[in-house]
Short mmCIF file of C-alpha atoms in Angstrom, two decimals:
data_model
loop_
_atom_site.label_atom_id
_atom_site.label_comp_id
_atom_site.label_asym_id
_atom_site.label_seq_id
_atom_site.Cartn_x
_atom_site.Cartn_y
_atom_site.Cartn_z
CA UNK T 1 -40.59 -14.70 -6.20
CA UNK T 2 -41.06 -18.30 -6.44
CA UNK T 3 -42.52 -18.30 -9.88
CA UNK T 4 -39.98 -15.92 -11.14
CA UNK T 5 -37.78 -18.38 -9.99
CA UNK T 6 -39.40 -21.47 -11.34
CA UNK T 7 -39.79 -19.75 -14.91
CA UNK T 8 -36.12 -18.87 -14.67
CA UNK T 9 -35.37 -22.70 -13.84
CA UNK T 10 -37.40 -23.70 -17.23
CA UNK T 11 -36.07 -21.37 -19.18
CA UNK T 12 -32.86 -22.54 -18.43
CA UNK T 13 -33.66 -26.08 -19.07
CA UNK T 14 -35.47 -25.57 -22.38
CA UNK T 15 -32.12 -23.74 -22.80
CA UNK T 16 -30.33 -26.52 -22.30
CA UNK T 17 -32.32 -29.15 -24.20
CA UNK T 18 -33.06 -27.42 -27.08
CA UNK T 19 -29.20 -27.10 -27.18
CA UNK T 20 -28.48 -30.02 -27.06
CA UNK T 21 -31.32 -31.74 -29.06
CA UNK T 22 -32.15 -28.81 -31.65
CA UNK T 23 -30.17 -29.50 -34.50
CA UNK T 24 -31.02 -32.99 -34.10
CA UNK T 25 -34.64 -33.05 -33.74
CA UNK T 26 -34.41 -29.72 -36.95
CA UNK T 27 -32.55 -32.59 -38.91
CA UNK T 28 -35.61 -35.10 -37.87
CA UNK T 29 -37.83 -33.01 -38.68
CA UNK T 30 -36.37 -31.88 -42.11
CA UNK T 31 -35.85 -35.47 -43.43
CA UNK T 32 -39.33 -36.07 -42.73
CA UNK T 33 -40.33 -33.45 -44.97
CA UNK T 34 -38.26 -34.45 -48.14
CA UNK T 35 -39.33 -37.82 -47.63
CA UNK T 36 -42.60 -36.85 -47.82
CA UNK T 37 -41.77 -35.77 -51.30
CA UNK T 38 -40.31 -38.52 -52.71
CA UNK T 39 -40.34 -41.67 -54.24
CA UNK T 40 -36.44 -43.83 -54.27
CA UNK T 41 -36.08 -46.92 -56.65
CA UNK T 42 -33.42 -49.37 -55.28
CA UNK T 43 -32.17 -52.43 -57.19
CA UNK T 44 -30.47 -55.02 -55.04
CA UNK T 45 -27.56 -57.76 -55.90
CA UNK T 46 -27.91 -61.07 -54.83
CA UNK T 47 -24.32 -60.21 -53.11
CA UNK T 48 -20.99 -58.71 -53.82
CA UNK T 49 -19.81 -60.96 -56.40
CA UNK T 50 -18.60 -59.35 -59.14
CA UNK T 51 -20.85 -61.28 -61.29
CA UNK T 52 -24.09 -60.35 -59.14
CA UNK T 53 -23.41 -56.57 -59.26
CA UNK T 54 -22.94 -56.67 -63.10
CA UNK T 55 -26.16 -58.98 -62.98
CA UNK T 56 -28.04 -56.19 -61.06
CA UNK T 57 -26.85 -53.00 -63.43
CA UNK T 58 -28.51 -55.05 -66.25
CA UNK T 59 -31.50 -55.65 -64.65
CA UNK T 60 -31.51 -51.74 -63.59
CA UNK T 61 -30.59 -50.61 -67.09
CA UNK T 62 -33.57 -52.58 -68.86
CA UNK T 63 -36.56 -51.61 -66.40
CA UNK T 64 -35.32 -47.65 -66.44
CA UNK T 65 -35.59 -48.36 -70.36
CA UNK T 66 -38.81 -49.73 -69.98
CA UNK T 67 -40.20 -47.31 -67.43
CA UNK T 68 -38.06 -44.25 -68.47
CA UNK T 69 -41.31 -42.80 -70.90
CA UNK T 70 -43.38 -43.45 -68.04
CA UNK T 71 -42.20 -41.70 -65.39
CA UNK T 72 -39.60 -38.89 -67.17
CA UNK T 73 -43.21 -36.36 -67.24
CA UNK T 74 -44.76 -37.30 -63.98
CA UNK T 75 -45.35 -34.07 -61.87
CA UNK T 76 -47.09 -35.41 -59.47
CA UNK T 77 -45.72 -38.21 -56.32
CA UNK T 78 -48.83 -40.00 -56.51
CA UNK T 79 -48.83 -40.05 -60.46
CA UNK T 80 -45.55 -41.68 -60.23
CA UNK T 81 -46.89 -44.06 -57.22
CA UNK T 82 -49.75 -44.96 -59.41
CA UNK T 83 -48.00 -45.55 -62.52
CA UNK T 84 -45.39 -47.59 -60.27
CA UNK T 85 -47.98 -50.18 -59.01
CA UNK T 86 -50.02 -50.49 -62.69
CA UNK T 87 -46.01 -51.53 -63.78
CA UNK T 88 -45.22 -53.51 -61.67
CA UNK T 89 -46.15 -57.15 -63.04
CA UNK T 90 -44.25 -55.60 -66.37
CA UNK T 91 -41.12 -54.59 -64.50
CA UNK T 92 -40.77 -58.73 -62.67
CA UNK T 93 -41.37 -59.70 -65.94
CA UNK T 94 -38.14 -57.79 -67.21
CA UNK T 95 -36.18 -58.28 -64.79
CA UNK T 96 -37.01 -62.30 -64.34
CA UNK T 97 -36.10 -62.55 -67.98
CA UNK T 98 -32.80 -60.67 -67.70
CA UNK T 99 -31.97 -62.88 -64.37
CA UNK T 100 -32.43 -66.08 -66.76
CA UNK T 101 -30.65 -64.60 -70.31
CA UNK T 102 -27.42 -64.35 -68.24
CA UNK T 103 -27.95 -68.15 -66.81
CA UNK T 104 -29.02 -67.38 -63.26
CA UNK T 105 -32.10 -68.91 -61.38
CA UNK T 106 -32.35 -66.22 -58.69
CA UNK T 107 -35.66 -65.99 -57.00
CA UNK T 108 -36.67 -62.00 -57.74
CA UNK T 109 -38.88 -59.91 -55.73
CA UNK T 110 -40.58 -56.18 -56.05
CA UNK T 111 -41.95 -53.94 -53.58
CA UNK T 112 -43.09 -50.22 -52.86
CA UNK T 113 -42.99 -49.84 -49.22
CA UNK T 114 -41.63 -47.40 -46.47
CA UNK T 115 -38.07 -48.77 -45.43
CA UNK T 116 -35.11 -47.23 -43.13
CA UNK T 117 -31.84 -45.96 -45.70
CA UNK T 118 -28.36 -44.81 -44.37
CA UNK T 119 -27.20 -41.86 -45.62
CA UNK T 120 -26.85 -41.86 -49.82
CA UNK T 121 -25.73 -39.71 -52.48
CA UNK T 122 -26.81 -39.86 -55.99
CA UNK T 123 -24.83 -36.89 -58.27
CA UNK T 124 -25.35 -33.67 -56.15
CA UNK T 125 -27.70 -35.08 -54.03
CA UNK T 126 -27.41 -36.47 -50.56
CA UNK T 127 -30.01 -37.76 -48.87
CA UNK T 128 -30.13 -37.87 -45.19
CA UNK T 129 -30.56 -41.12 -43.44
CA UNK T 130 -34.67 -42.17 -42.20
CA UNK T 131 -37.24 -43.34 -43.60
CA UNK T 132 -38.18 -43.51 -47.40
CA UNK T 133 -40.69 -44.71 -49.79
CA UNK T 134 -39.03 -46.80 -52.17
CA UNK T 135 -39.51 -48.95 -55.02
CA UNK T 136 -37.14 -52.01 -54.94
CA UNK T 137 -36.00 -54.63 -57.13
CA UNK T 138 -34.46 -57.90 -54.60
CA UNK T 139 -32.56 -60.41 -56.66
CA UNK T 140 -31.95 -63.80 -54.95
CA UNK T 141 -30.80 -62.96 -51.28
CA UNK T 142 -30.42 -59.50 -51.74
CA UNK T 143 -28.09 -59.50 -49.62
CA UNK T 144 -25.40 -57.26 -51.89
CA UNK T 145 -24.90 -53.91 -52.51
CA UNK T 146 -27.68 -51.69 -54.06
CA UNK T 147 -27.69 -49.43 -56.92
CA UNK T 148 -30.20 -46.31 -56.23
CA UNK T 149 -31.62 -43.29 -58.06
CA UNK T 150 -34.90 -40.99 -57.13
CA UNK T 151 -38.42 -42.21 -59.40
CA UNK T 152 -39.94 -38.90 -58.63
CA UNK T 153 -38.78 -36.44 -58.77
CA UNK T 154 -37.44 -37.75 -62.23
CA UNK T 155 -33.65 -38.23 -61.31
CA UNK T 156 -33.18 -41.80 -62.38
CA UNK T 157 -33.02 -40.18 -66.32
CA UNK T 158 -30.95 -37.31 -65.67
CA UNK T 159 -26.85 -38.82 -66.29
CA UNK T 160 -24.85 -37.92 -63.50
CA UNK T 161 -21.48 -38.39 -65.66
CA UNK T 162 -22.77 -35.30 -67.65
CA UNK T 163 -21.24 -33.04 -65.20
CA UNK T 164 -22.86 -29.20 -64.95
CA UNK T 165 -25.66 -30.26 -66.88
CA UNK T 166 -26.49 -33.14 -65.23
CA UNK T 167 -26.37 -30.73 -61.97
CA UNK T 168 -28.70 -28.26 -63.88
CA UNK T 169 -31.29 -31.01 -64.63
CA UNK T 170 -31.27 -32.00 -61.16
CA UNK T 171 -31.52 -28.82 -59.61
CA UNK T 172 -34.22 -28.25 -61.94
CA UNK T 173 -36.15 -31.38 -61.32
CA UNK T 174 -35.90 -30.51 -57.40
CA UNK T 175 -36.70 -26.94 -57.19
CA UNK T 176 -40.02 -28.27 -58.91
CA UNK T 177 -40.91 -30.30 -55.85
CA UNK T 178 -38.77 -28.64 -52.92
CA UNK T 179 -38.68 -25.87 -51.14
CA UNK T 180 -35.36 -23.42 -51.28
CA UNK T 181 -34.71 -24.75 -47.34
CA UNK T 182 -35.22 -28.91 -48.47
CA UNK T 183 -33.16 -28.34 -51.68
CA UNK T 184 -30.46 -26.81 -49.97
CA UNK T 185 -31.09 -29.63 -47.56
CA UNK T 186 -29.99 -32.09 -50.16
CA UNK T 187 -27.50 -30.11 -52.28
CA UNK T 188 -24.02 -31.53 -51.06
CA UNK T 189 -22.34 -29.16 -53.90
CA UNK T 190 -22.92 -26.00 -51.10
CA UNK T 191 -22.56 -27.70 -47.97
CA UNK T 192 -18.37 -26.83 -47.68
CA UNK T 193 -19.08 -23.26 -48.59
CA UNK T 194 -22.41 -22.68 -45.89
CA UNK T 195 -19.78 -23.95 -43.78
CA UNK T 196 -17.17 -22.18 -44.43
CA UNK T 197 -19.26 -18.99 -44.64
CA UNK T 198 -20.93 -19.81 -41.30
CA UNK T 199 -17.50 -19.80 -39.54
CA UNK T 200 -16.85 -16.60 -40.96
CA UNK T 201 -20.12 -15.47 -39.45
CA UNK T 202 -19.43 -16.90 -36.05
CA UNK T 203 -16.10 -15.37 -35.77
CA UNK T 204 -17.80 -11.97 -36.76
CA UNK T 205 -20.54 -11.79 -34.48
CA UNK T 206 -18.85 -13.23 -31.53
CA UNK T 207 -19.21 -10.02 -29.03
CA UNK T 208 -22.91 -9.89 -31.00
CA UNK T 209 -23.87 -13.44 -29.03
CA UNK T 210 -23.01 -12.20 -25.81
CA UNK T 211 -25.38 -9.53 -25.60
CA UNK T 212 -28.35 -11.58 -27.30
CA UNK T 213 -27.44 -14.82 -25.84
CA UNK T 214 -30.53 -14.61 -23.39
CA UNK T 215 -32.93 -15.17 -26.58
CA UNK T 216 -31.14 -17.85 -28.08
CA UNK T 217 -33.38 -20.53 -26.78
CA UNK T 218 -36.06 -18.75 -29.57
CA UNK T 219 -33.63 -18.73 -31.91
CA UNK T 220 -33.45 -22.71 -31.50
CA UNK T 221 -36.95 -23.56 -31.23
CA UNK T 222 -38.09 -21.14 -34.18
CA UNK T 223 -35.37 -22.91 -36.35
CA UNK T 224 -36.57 -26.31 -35.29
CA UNK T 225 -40.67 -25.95 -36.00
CA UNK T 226 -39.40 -23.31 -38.86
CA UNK T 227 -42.18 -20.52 -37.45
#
């Protein structure tokens, strides 16, 4: 009796917890695994100034020139990491010279490295906030606003003013490297109608839940570590 009781008592807490804590800790875990998957390429301002935000699109626009042919056919993260780091002298280079054409004498730094992101959205993709690998370009203080794309997959060449194609290419270049669950992840052009359509679900299977409400908790926790 008192084991029955005890397992009851666990149940019910796991119940509880997982809850609580599920979607956050299936969100954890699901950021984890797209940004296993990709590389992010950042460009920073010196600051807000008008003038240091136009300074930092030029600096963007000239390295994806330079490194658009090397990256647009990588298929691989650690191709792209590789060719990345062999660039990287080449890409200061470019971007010190376009800091002094336009008459500035900002200090300029470049670095691949893990770093903590907010939530972003590039096109039809949002990226949750956590952790990131990402290549970044720091003019002067960096202490402005950034511009960013995605180095692999291959978004930073697709044109996100192109509209539906622009979507296709992206959708393309992600399917390549993501599963159906992390694209859909990522594709804010669906999240309004999953929720809409989940409502809808809710409201029809509301006398369903109260009869299988007992294995919810397994529900939860094969959600959460996806078995």
């Amino acid at each position: 009796m008192k084991k029955t009781f005890i397992a009851i008592i666990t149940i019910f807490l796991l119940f509880i917890i997982m809850t609580v804590y599920g979607p956050t800790i299936k969100t954890s875990f699901m950021q984890k695994k797209i940004a296993n998957k990709l590389i992010r390429f950042h460009v920073i301002a010196n600051s807000d100034l008008n003038n240091d935000q136009k300074l930092k699109l030029k600096v963007r626009n000239e390295v994806l020139k330079y490194m658009t042919p090397k990256l647009k056919n990588s298929k691989s993260l650690d191709d792209s990491r590789k060719i990345i780091i062999e660039n990287d002298d080449e890409i200061r280079k470019i971007s010190e010279r376009v800091i002094k054409e336009n008459g500035y004498k900002y200090a300029l730094d470049t670095t691949l490295s893990h770093e903590n992101f907010p939530v972003k959205t590039y096109g039809s993709i949002t990226l949750p906030a956590g952790e990131y690998e990402a290549y970044r370009i720091i003019i002067g203080e960096g202490k402005g606003q950034n511009w960013w794309c995605i180095m692999f997959p291959p978004l930073c060449f697709v044109d996100i003013t192109k509209g539906n194609i622009a979507q296709e290419e992206t959708e393309k270049e992600m399917k390549a490297v993501f599963t159906d669950e992390e694209y859909k992840a990522v594709d804010n052009t669906v999240k309004k109608d999953d929720t809409n359509k989940n409502k809808a679900n809710k409201e029809k299977s509301k006398g369903e839940n109260k009869v299988v409400v007992k294995f919810k908790i397994f529900e939860l926790i094969r959600e959460v570590f996806n078995i």
